[in-house]
PDB file of C-alpha atoms in Angstrom:
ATOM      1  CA  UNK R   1       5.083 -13.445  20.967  1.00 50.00           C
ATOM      2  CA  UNK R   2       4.123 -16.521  19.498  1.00 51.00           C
ATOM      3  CA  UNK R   3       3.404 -15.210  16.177  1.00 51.00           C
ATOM      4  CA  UNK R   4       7.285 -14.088  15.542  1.00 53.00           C
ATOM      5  CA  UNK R   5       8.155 -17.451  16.794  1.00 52.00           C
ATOM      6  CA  UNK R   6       5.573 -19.762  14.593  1.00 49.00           C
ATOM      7  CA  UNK R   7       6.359 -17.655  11.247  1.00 47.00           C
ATOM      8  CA  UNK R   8      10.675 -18.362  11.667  1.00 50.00           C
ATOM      9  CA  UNK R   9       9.783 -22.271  12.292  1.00 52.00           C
ATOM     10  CA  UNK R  10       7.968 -22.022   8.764  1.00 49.00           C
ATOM     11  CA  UNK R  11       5.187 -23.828  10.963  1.00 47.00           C
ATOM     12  CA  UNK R  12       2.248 -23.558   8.299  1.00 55.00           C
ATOM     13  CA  UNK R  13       1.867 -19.713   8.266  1.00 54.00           C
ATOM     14  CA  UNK R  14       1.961 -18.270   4.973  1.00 73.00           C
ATOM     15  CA  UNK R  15       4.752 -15.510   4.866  1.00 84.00           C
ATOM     16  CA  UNK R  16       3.921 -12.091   3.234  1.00 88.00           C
ATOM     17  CA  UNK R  17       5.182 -11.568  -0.280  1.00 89.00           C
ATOM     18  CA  UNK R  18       5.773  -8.967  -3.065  1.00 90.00           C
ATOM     19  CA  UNK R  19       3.673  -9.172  -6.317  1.00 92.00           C
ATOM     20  CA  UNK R  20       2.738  -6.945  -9.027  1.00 93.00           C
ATOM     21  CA  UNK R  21      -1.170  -5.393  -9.462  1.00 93.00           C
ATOM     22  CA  UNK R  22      -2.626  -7.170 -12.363  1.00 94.00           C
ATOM     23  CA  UNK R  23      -5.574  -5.360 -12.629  1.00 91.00           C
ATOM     24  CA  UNK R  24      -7.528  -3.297  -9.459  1.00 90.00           C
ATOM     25  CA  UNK R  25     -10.416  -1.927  -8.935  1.00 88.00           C
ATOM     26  CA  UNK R  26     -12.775  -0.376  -5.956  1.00 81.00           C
ATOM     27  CA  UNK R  27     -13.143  -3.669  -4.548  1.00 85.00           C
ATOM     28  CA  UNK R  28     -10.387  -5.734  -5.023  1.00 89.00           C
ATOM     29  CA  UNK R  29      -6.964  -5.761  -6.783  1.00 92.00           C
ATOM     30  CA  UNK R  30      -6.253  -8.968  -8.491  1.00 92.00           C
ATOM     31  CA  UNK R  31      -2.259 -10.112  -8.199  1.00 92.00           C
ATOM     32  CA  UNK R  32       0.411 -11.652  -9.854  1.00 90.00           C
ATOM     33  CA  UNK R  33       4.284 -12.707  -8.173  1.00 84.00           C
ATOM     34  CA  UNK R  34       6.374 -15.597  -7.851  1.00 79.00           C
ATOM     35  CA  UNK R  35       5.296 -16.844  -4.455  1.00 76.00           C
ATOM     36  CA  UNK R  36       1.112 -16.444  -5.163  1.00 71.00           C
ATOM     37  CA  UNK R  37      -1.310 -14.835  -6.960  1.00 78.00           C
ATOM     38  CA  UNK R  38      -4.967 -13.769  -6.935  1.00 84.00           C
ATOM     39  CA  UNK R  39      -8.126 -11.317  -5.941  1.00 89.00           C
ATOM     40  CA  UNK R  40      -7.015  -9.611  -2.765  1.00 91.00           C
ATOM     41  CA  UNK R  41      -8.589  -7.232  -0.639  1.00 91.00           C
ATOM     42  CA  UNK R  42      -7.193  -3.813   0.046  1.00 90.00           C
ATOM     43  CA  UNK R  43      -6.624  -2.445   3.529  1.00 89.00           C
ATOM     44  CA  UNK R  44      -5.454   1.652   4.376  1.00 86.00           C
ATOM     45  CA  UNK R  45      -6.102   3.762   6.913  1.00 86.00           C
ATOM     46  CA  UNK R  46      -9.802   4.164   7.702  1.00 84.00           C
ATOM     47  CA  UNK R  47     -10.715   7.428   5.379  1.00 84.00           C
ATOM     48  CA  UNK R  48      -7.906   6.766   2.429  1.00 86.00           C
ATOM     49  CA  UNK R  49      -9.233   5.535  -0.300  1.00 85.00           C
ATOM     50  CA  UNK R  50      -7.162   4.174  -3.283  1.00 86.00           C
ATOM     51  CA  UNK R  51      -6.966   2.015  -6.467  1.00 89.00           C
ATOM     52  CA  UNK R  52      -3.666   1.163  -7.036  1.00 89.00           C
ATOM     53  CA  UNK R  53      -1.999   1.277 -10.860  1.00 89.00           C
ATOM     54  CA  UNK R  54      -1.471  -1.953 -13.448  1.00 92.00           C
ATOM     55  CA  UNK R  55       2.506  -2.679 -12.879  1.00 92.00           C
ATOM     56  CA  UNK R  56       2.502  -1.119  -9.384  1.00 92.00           C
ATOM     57  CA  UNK R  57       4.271  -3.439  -6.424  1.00 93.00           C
ATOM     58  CA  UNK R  58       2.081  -4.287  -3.396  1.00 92.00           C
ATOM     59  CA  UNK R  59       2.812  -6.411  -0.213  1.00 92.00           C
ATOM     60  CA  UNK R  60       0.386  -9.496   0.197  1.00 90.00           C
ATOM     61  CA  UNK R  61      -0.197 -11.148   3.507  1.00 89.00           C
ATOM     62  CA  UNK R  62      -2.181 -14.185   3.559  1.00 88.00           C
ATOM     63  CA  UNK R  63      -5.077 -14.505   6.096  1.00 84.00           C
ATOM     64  CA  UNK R  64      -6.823 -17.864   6.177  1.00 81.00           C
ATOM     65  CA  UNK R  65      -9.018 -18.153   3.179  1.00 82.00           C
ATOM     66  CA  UNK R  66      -8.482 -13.945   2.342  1.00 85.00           C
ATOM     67  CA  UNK R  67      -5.076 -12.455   0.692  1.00 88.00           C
ATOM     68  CA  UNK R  68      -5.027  -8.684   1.496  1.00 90.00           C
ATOM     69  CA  UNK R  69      -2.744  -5.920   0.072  1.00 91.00           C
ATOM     70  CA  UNK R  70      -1.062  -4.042   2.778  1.00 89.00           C
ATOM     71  CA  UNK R  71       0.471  -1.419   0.727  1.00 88.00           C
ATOM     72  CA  UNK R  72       2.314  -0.300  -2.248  1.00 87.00           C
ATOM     73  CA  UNK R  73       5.660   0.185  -3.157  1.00 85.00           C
ATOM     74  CA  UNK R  74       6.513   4.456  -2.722  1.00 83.00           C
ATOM     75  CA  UNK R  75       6.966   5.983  -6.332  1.00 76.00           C
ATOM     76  CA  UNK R  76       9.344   8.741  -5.110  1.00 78.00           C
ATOM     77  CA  UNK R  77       7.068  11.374  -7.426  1.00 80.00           C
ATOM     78  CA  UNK R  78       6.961  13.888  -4.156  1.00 85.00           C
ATOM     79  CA  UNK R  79       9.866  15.424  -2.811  1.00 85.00           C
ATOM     80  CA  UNK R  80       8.939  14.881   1.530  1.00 89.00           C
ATOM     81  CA  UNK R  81      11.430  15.608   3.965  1.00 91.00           C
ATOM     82  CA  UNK R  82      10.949  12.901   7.297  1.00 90.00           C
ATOM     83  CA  UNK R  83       7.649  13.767   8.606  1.00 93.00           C
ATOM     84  CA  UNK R  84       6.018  14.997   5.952  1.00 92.00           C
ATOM     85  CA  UNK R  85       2.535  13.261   4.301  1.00 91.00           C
ATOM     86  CA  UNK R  86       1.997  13.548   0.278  1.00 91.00           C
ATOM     87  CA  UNK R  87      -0.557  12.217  -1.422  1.00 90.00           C
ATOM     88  CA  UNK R  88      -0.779  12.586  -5.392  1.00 88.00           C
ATOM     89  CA  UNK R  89      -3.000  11.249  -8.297  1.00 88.00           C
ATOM     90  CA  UNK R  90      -1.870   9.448 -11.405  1.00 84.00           C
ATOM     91  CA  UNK R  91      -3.223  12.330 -12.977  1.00 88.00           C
ATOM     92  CA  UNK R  92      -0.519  14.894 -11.356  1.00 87.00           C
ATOM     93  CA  UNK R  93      -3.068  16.101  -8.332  1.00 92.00           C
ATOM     94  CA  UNK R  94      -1.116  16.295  -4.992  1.00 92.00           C
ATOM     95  CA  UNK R  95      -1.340  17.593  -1.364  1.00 94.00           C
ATOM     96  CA  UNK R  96       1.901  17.967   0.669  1.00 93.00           C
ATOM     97  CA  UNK R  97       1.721  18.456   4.385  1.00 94.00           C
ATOM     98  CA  UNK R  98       4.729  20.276   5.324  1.00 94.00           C
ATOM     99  CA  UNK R  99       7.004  19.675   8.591  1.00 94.00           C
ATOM    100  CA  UNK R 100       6.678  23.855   8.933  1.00 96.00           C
ATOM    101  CA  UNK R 101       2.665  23.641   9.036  1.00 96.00           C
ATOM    102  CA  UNK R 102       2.086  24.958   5.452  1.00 96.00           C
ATOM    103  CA  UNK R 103      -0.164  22.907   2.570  1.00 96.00           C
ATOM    104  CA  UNK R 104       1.318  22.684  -0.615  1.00 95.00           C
ATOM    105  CA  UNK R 105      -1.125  21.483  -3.113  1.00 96.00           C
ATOM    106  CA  UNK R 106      -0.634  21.391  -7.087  1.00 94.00           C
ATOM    107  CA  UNK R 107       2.752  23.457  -6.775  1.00 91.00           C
ATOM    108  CA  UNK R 108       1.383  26.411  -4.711  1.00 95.00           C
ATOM    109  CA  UNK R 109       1.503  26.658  -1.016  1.00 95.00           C
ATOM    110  CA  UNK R 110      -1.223  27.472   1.698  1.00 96.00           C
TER     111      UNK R 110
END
């Protein structure tokens, strides 16, 4: 509870922002935005792995000493109804798990 509270009184905590991937790689993506910028480390769930495009939009929270990327901004390249999980490539790779149990990967479905 007092985490909600100590962020709205702007008590010292840094607030989350938006800022754009510089440049990313295995390790780290590097960000630029109007409220910071720097080398971040990446957090997803544990077995997700991902290195995130030049240009993309990610979420930064500042921890202490550490700024971390949360996540990126959705591209809206896979049509998902609510429930549904995609995951694609920049290359045009994806795997769709569909609400009716059935895999859709590269266009044909399992």
């Amino acid at each position: 509870m007092w985490i909600p509270k100590a962020i709205s009184e702007n008590s010292g905590i840094e607030q989350p922002f938006t800022a754009q991937v510089v440049f990313a790689d295995g390790e780290s993506v590097n960000l630029a935005g109007a409220q910071g910028s720097g080398k971040a480390i990446q957090f997803l769930p544990y077995g997700i792995e991902s290195v995130p495009p030049n240009g993309s939009r990610a979420v930064a929270v500042p921890t202490g000493r550490t700024l971390c990327v949360c996540g990126t901004q959705t591209e809206g390249k896979l049509e998902l109804e609510p429930g549904e999980i995609g995951l694609f490539s920049s290359g045009g790779a994806s795997i769709v798990l569909k609400n009716d149990g059935s895999v859709v990967i590269n266009g044909r479905t399992f």
